[in-house]
Amino acid sequence: MNHRIKWLGTVGAISAVGALVLSGCSSTGSDTASTDAGSDLTPITLQLQWVAQAQFAGYYAAVDQGYYADEGLDVTIEEGGPDIVPQDVLAAGDVDYAISWVPKVLGSIEQGANITDVAQIFERSATTQISFTDKNITTAADLAGKTVGSWGFGNEWELFAGMQKAGVALDDISLIQQAFDMNAFLSGDIDAAQAMTYNEYAQVLETENPATGELYQPEDLNVIDWNDEGTAMLQDAIWANADQLASDSDYAANTVKFIKASIKGWIFAANSPEDAAGIVTAAGSSLGQSHQLWMTNEVSKLIFPSTNGVGMIDEAAWANTVDIAKNTKNETGATIISTDPPATAYSNEYVTQALDELKADGVDVMGTDWAPTEVTLNAGGN
């Protein structure tokens, strides 16, 4: 059966993404690099999947704190945007490394992109479906008969997998093409909206509840966490060029160095969230101060505590992501991939070397005792 998606929200939402809170704005372009880099440092370019925001705090912190320079690298961070597919930029040879979600890259790999996940930075998924408590939506099964929002564009798979696991068909819901904001949800046009823990969820908590005159509170919301539902997919990872890894020993060595310094950057961000948020703001993000700090703190929760060391790719989590990518259908009946990805799609070789070096230096790569900070959100995230 053909399923139609209703469009609701901002007209031209995709072209307007850069202006929305989800993305923030930047005036710095691709000029973020170590300021004291000497000519003896190896130039490296990292492609982000979105513009400057604390979702990428560890990389900005690694530049700012000189961790890349300590490894002999002069790193430039290229911001992403709605028209940039980071894995394609990497596969084309235009950058050295890229940050992207695993399911999105699996589709590109099946189309011929020869790239490798060399460090799975986010161990947990940040994608949720949120609703106001009066809707009584606490599990995927409760979505039946509801108006459900989804961004689409590769962000929908955990939602669809969760529904299919719970026996909820697309015919059982009213699927709404959700704009990249929470306006339709806040106005009551969407019962259950897609939200990242580090961004859109906070946007709701930064909004005044007209019934109380105060900001919305967590107890006003129910959250479906795809980690709990068993349909979480691996998200932000460091991707490298597979051909270069196999043929260029210098590139392979630099990959270890890049991962090592990046992990140190993420440890810094987790332990010094206010400083890290400030570093990202200085890099050009226009997100408000409390929102930026919230994002830094929430992103750290996706990394720490680490099960096997930051960046290690868990085989079970990888297999689950591949299984969902092969067997979950979207509203058009399509799946992300049709066959298993090649063995080169991921490798723990380089992150293992990086972790061994860090542990030898006395660095805590597990964050077992790490605890998030308490963040007070202000109206509008300011």
Coordinates of C-alpha atoms in Angstrom, one line a residue:
M1 CA 0.0 0.0 0.0
N2 CA 1.2 3.5 -0.7
H3 CA 1.5 5.7 2.3
R4 CA 1.3 9.5 2.0
I5 CA 3.1 11.8 4.4
K6 CA 1.3 15.0 5.4
W7 CA 3.4 18.1 5.4
L8 CA 3.0 20.3 8.4
G9 CA 5.1 23.1 9.7
T10 CA 7.5 25.6 8.1
V11 CA 7.2 25.9 4.4
G12 CA 10.6 25.2 2.8
A13 CA 11.7 23.7 6.1
I14 CA 14.7 21.9 4.5
S15 CA 16.1 25.0 2.8
A16 CA 15.5 26.9 6.1
V17 CA 17.2 24.4 8.3
G18 CA 20.3 26.6 8.9
A19 CA 18.2 29.3 10.5
L20 CA 16.6 27.0 13.0
V21 CA 17.6 26.2 16.6
L22 CA 18.4 22.6 15.5
S23 CA 21.4 23.8 13.6
G24 CA 22.5 27.1 14.9
C25 CA 24.4 29.4 12.7
S26 CA 28.1 30.1 12.1
S27 CA 30.1 32.9 10.8
T28 CA 33.4 31.2 10.9
G29 CA 33.0 28.8 8.0
S30 CA 35.9 26.4 7.8
D31 CA 38.5 28.4 9.6
T32 CA 38.6 26.4 12.8
A33 CA 42.1 25.1 13.2
S34 CA 44.9 25.2 15.8
T35 CA 46.1 28.7 15.9
D36 CA 49.7 27.9 16.8
A37 CA 50.1 25.1 14.3
G38 CA 53.6 25.0 12.9
S39 CA 54.7 24.0 9.4
D40 CA 55.8 20.6 10.7
L41 CA 52.3 19.6 11.5
T42 CA 50.3 17.4 9.1
P43 CA 47.2 19.2 7.8
I44 CA 44.0 17.2 8.4
T45 CA 40.5 18.2 7.5
L46 CA 37.4 16.9 9.4
Q47 CA 34.0 17.2 7.8
L48 CA 31.1 17.5 10.3
Q49 CA 27.6 16.4 9.5
W50 CA 26.1 19.7 10.7
V51 CA 27.1 23.2 11.7
A52 CA 29.1 24.2 14.8
Q53 CA 27.3 23.1 17.9
A54 CA 28.1 21.1 21.0
Q55 CA 27.2 17.8 19.3
F56 CA 30.8 18.1 18.1
A57 CA 32.2 19.6 21.2
G58 CA 35.0 17.0 21.5
Y59 CA 36.5 17.9 18.2
Y60 CA 36.5 21.6 18.8
A61 CA 37.9 21.1 22.3
A62 CA 40.7 18.9 20.8
V63 CA 41.7 21.8 18.5
D64 CA 41.4 24.4 21.3
Q65 CA 43.3 22.4 23.9
G66 CA 46.1 21.5 21.4
Y67 CA 45.5 17.8 21.6
Y68 CA 45.7 17.4 17.8
A69 CA 48.8 19.5 17.7
D70 CA 50.3 17.3 20.4
E71 CA 49.9 14.4 17.9
G72 CA 51.5 16.4 15.1
L73 CA 48.2 17.2 13.4
D74 CA 46.9 20.6 12.2
V75 CA 43.2 20.0 12.1
T76 CA 40.7 22.1 10.2
I77 CA 37.0 21.5 10.9
E78 CA 34.6 21.9 8.0
E79 CA 31.0 22.5 9.1
G80 CA 28.2 20.6 7.5
G81 CA 24.7 21.7 6.5
P82 CA 21.5 20.6 4.7
D83 CA 23.3 20.3 1.4
I84 CA 26.3 18.4 2.6
V85 CA 26.6 14.6 2.9
P86 CA 29.7 14.1 4.9
Q87 CA 30.4 10.5 3.8
D88 CA 30.2 11.5 0.2
V89 CA 32.7 14.4 0.8
L90 CA 35.0 11.8 2.4
A91 CA 34.5 9.2 -0.3
A92 CA 35.3 11.8 -2.9
G93 CA 38.7 12.5 -1.3
D94 CA 37.9 16.1 -0.4
V95 CA 38.5 15.6 3.4
D96 CA 40.5 13.2 5.6
Y97 CA 37.8 12.2 8.0
A98 CA 34.0 12.7 8.5
I99 CA 31.4 12.5 11.2
S100 CA 28.1 10.8 10.4
W101 CA 25.5 8.4 11.6
V102 CA 26.1 4.7 10.8
P103 CA 22.7 3.9 9.2
K104 CA 23.1 6.9 6.8
V105 CA 26.6 5.8 5.8
L106 CA 25.5 2.1 5.3
G107 CA 23.3 3.3 2.5
S108 CA 26.2 5.2 0.9
I109 CA 28.5 2.2 1.3
E110 CA 26.1 0.0 -0.6
Q111 CA 26.1 2.7 -3.3
G112 CA 29.9 2.4 -3.6
A113 CA 31.4 4.7 -0.9
N114 CA 34.5 2.8 0.3
I115 CA 34.8 4.2 3.8
T116 CA 35.3 2.7 7.3
D117 CA 33.9 3.5 10.8
V118 CA 37.2 3.7 12.7
A119 CA 35.7 5.0 16.0
Q120 CA 32.1 4.8 17.3
I121 CA 32.1 7.9 19.5
F122 CA 28.4 7.9 20.4
E123 CA 27.8 4.5 22.1
R124 CA 24.1 5.3 22.7
S125 CA 21.4 6.8 20.5
A126 CA 20.0 10.3 21.2
T127 CA 16.8 9.9 19.2
T128 CA 13.5 9.8 21.0
Q129 CA 9.8 10.3 20.5
I130 CA 8.3 12.7 23.0
S131 CA 4.7 13.5 23.9
F132 CA 2.8 15.4 26.5
T133 CA 1.7 13.2 29.4
D134 CA -2.0 13.6 28.7
K135 CA -1.5 11.7 25.4
N136 CA -0.7 8.5 27.4
I137 CA 2.1 7.5 25.0
T138 CA 4.9 5.7 26.9
T139 CA 5.9 2.9 24.5
A140 CA 6.0 2.4 20.8
A141 CA 2.8 0.3 21.0
D142 CA 1.0 3.4 22.2
L143 CA 1.7 5.3 18.9
A144 CA -1.2 3.4 17.3
G145 CA -4.0 5.9 16.5
K146 CA -1.8 8.9 17.1
T147 CA -0.4 11.7 15.0
V148 CA 3.3 10.9 14.8
G149 CA 6.0 13.3 13.6
S150 CA 9.2 12.3 11.8
W151 CA 11.9 14.4 10.1
G152 CA 12.6 11.8 7.5
F153 CA 15.8 12.1 5.5
G154 CA 17.4 9.2 7.2
N155 CA 16.3 10.1 10.7
E156 CA 13.2 7.9 10.8
W157 CA 14.5 4.4 11.0
E158 CA 14.6 3.9 14.8
L159 CA 11.0 5.1 14.9
F160 CA 9.8 2.8 12.2
A161 CA 11.8 -0.2 13.6
G162 CA 10.2 0.5 17.0
M163 CA 6.7 0.6 15.6
Q164 CA 7.3 -2.6 13.6
K165 CA 8.7 -4.4 16.6
A166 CA 5.6 -3.3 18.6
G167 CA 3.2 -4.4 15.8
V168 CA 2.2 -0.9 14.9
A169 CA 1.8 -0.5 11.1
L170 CA 2.1 2.8 9.2
D171 CA -1.7 2.5 8.5
D172 CA -2.2 2.6 12.3
I173 CA -0.8 6.1 12.7
S174 CA -1.1 9.5 11.0
L175 CA 2.5 10.2 9.9
I176 CA 3.5 13.9 9.8
Q177 CA 6.5 15.3 8.0
Q178 CA 7.9 17.1 11.0
A179 CA 9.7 20.4 10.4
F180 CA 13.1 20.9 12.0
D181 CA 11.6 22.6 15.0
M182 CA 9.0 21.8 17.7
N183 CA 6.3 24.3 16.7
A184 CA 3.8 21.7 15.4
F185 CA 4.3 19.7 18.6
L186 CA 3.9 22.7 20.9
S187 CA 0.8 23.8 19.0
G188 CA -0.8 20.3 19.5
D189 CA -0.7 19.3 15.8
I190 CA 1.6 16.4 16.5
D191 CA 1.0 13.9 19.4
A192 CA 4.4 12.3 19.4
A193 CA 7.3 14.2 17.9
Q194 CA 10.8 13.2 17.1
A195 CA 13.4 14.9 19.3
M196 CA 17.1 14.5 20.1
T197 CA 17.9 14.4 23.8
Y198 CA 20.5 17.1 23.3
N199 CA 18.5 19.5 21.2
E200 CA 14.7 19.3 20.5
Y201 CA 13.8 17.9 23.9
A202 CA 15.6 21.0 25.4
Q203 CA 13.7 23.3 23.0
V204 CA 10.5 22.2 24.6
L205 CA 11.8 22.7 28.1
E206 CA 12.9 26.2 27.0
T207 CA 9.3 27.1 26.1
E208 CA 6.7 28.7 28.4
N209 CA 3.8 26.4 29.2
P210 CA 0.7 28.7 28.7
A211 CA -1.2 26.8 31.3
T212 CA 1.3 27.7 34.1
G213 CA 3.2 30.7 32.8
E214 CA 6.4 28.8 33.6
L215 CA 8.7 26.8 31.4
Y216 CA 7.7 23.2 30.6
Q217 CA 9.2 20.6 32.9
P218 CA 10.4 17.0 32.3
E219 CA 7.3 15.7 34.2
D220 CA 5.1 17.3 31.5
L221 CA 6.5 14.9 29.0
N222 CA 6.7 11.2 28.2
V223 CA 9.7 10.0 26.3
I224 CA 10.1 6.9 24.2
D225 CA 13.8 6.0 24.3
W226 CA 14.8 3.7 21.4
N227 CA 17.7 2.4 23.5
D228 CA 15.1 1.0 25.9
E229 CA 12.8 -0.2 23.1
G230 CA 15.7 -2.2 21.5
T231 CA 15.7 -0.4 18.2
A232 CA 18.5 2.1 18.8
M233 CA 21.0 2.6 15.9
L234 CA 24.6 3.7 16.1
Q235 CA 24.9 7.4 15.4
D236 CA 28.0 9.8 15.4
A237 CA 31.1 7.9 14.3
I238 CA 34.5 8.9 12.9
W239 CA 34.8 7.7 9.3
A240 CA 38.0 7.2 7.3
N241 CA 38.8 6.4 3.7
A242 CA 39.1 2.6 3.4
D243 CA 41.4 2.7 0.3
Q244 CA 43.9 5.0 2.1
L245 CA 43.8 2.9 5.2
A246 CA 44.9 0.0 3.2
S247 CA 47.5 1.7 1.0
D248 CA 48.9 4.6 2.9
S249 CA 50.8 3.9 6.1
D250 CA 51.0 7.5 7.0
Y251 CA 47.3 8.0 6.7
A252 CA 46.7 4.9 8.9
A253 CA 49.1 6.2 11.5
N254 CA 47.4 9.6 11.4
T255 CA 44.1 7.9 11.9
V256 CA 45.3 6.5 15.2
K257 CA 46.6 10.0 16.2
F258 CA 43.4 11.7 15.2
I259 CA 41.2 9.3 17.2
K260 CA 43.5 9.6 20.2
A261 CA 43.3 13.4 20.3
S262 CA 39.6 13.3 19.6
I263 CA 38.9 11.0 22.5
K264 CA 40.9 13.4 24.7
G265 CA 38.8 16.2 23.4
W266 CA 35.6 14.3 24.4
I267 CA 37.0 13.6 27.9
F268 CA 37.7 17.3 28.3
A269 CA 34.2 18.2 27.2
A270 CA 32.6 15.7 29.6
N271 CA 34.7 17.0 32.6
S272 CA 34.6 20.7 31.7
P273 CA 31.2 21.2 30.0
E274 CA 31.0 24.9 30.6
D275 CA 34.5 25.4 29.0
A276 CA 33.6 23.1 26.1
A277 CA 30.3 24.9 25.5
G278 CA 32.2 28.2 25.4
I279 CA 34.7 26.8 22.9
V280 CA 31.9 25.8 20.6
T281 CA 30.3 29.2 20.9
A282 CA 33.6 30.8 20.1
A283 CA 33.8 28.6 17.0
G284 CA 30.6 30.3 15.7
S285 CA 27.6 28.5 17.1
S286 CA 24.7 30.9 17.8
L287 CA 22.9 28.6 20.2
G288 CA 22.1 30.2 23.5
Q289 CA 24.3 29.7 26.5
S290 CA 22.1 27.3 28.5
H291 CA 21.1 25.3 25.4
Q292 CA 24.7 24.9 24.4
L293 CA 25.6 23.7 27.9
W294 CA 22.7 21.3 27.9
M295 CA 23.8 19.9 24.6
T296 CA 27.4 19.4 25.8
N297 CA 26.1 17.6 28.9
E298 CA 23.6 15.4 27.1
V299 CA 26.1 14.4 24.3
S300 CA 28.5 13.3 27.0
K301 CA 25.8 11.0 28.3
L302 CA 25.9 9.2 24.9
I303 CA 29.6 8.5 25.4
F304 CA 30.2 8.1 29.1
P305 CA 30.4 5.8 30.9
S306 CA 31.9 3.8 28.1
T307 CA 31.5 0.0 28.0
N308 CA 34.7 -0.9 26.3
G309 CA 36.5 2.4 25.9
V310 CA 35.5 5.5 24.0
G311 CA 35.2 4.8 20.3
M312 CA 35.2 1.0 20.4
I313 CA 32.6 -0.5 18.1
D314 CA 30.4 -3.0 19.9
E315 CA 29.7 -5.9 17.6
A316 CA 26.2 -6.5 18.9
A317 CA 25.2 -2.9 18.5
W318 CA 26.7 -2.9 15.0
A319 CA 24.8 -6.1 14.1
N320 CA 21.6 -4.6 15.4
T321 CA 22.0 -1.5 13.4
V322 CA 22.7 -3.5 10.2
D323 CA 19.7 -5.7 11.0
I324 CA 17.4 -2.7 11.2
A325 CA 18.9 -1.2 8.1
K326 CA 18.2 -4.4 6.2
N327 CA 14.8 -5.2 7.5
T328 CA 12.9 -2.0 8.5
K329 CA 10.8 -0.4 5.8
N330 CA 9.9 3.2 5.6
E331 CA 6.7 4.7 4.3
T332 CA 7.7 4.0 0.7
G333 CA 8.5 0.4 1.5
A334 CA 12.2 1.0 1.1
T335 CA 15.0 -0.3 3.4
I336 CA 18.4 1.4 3.9
I337 CA 20.4 -1.5 2.5
S338 CA 19.6 -4.8 0.8
T339 CA 22.7 -6.8 1.8
D340 CA 25.2 -7.0 4.6
P341 CA 27.9 -4.3 4.4
P342 CA 31.5 -5.3 3.5
A343 CA 34.0 -6.2 6.2
T344 CA 35.7 -2.8 5.6
A345 CA 32.6 -1.0 6.9
Y346 CA 34.0 -0.9 10.4
S347 CA 37.3 -1.6 12.1
N348 CA 38.4 -1.5 15.7
E349 CA 42.1 -1.7 14.7
Y350 CA 42.8 2.0 14.9
V351 CA 40.7 2.9 17.9
T352 CA 42.3 0.0 19.9
Q353 CA 45.7 1.4 19.2
A354 CA 44.6 4.9 20.3
L355 CA 43.0 3.6 23.5
D356 CA 46.1 1.5 24.3
E357 CA 48.3 4.6 24.0
L358 CA 45.9 6.7 26.1
K359 CA 45.7 4.1 28.8
A360 CA 49.5 3.9 28.8
D361 CA 49.5 7.6 29.5
G362 CA 47.2 7.1 32.4
V363 CA 44.1 8.5 30.7
D364 CA 40.7 7.2 31.9
V365 CA 39.1 6.1 28.7
M366 CA 36.1 4.5 30.4
G367 CA 34.7 7.4 32.5
T368 CA 33.2 4.9 35.0
D369 CA 33.0 7.5 37.7
W370 CA 31.8 10.3 35.4
A371 CA 28.5 12.0 36.3
P372 CA 26.6 14.6 34.3
T373 CA 26.2 18.1 35.6
E374 CA 22.9 19.7 36.4
V375 CA 21.9 22.2 33.7
T376 CA 19.2 24.9 34.2
L377 CA 17.6 25.8 30.9
N378 CA 16.5 29.3 30.4
A379 CA 13.7 30.6 28.2
G380 CA 14.8 30.3 24.6
G381 CA 17.9 28.5 25.6
N382 CA 19.6 31.8 26.5

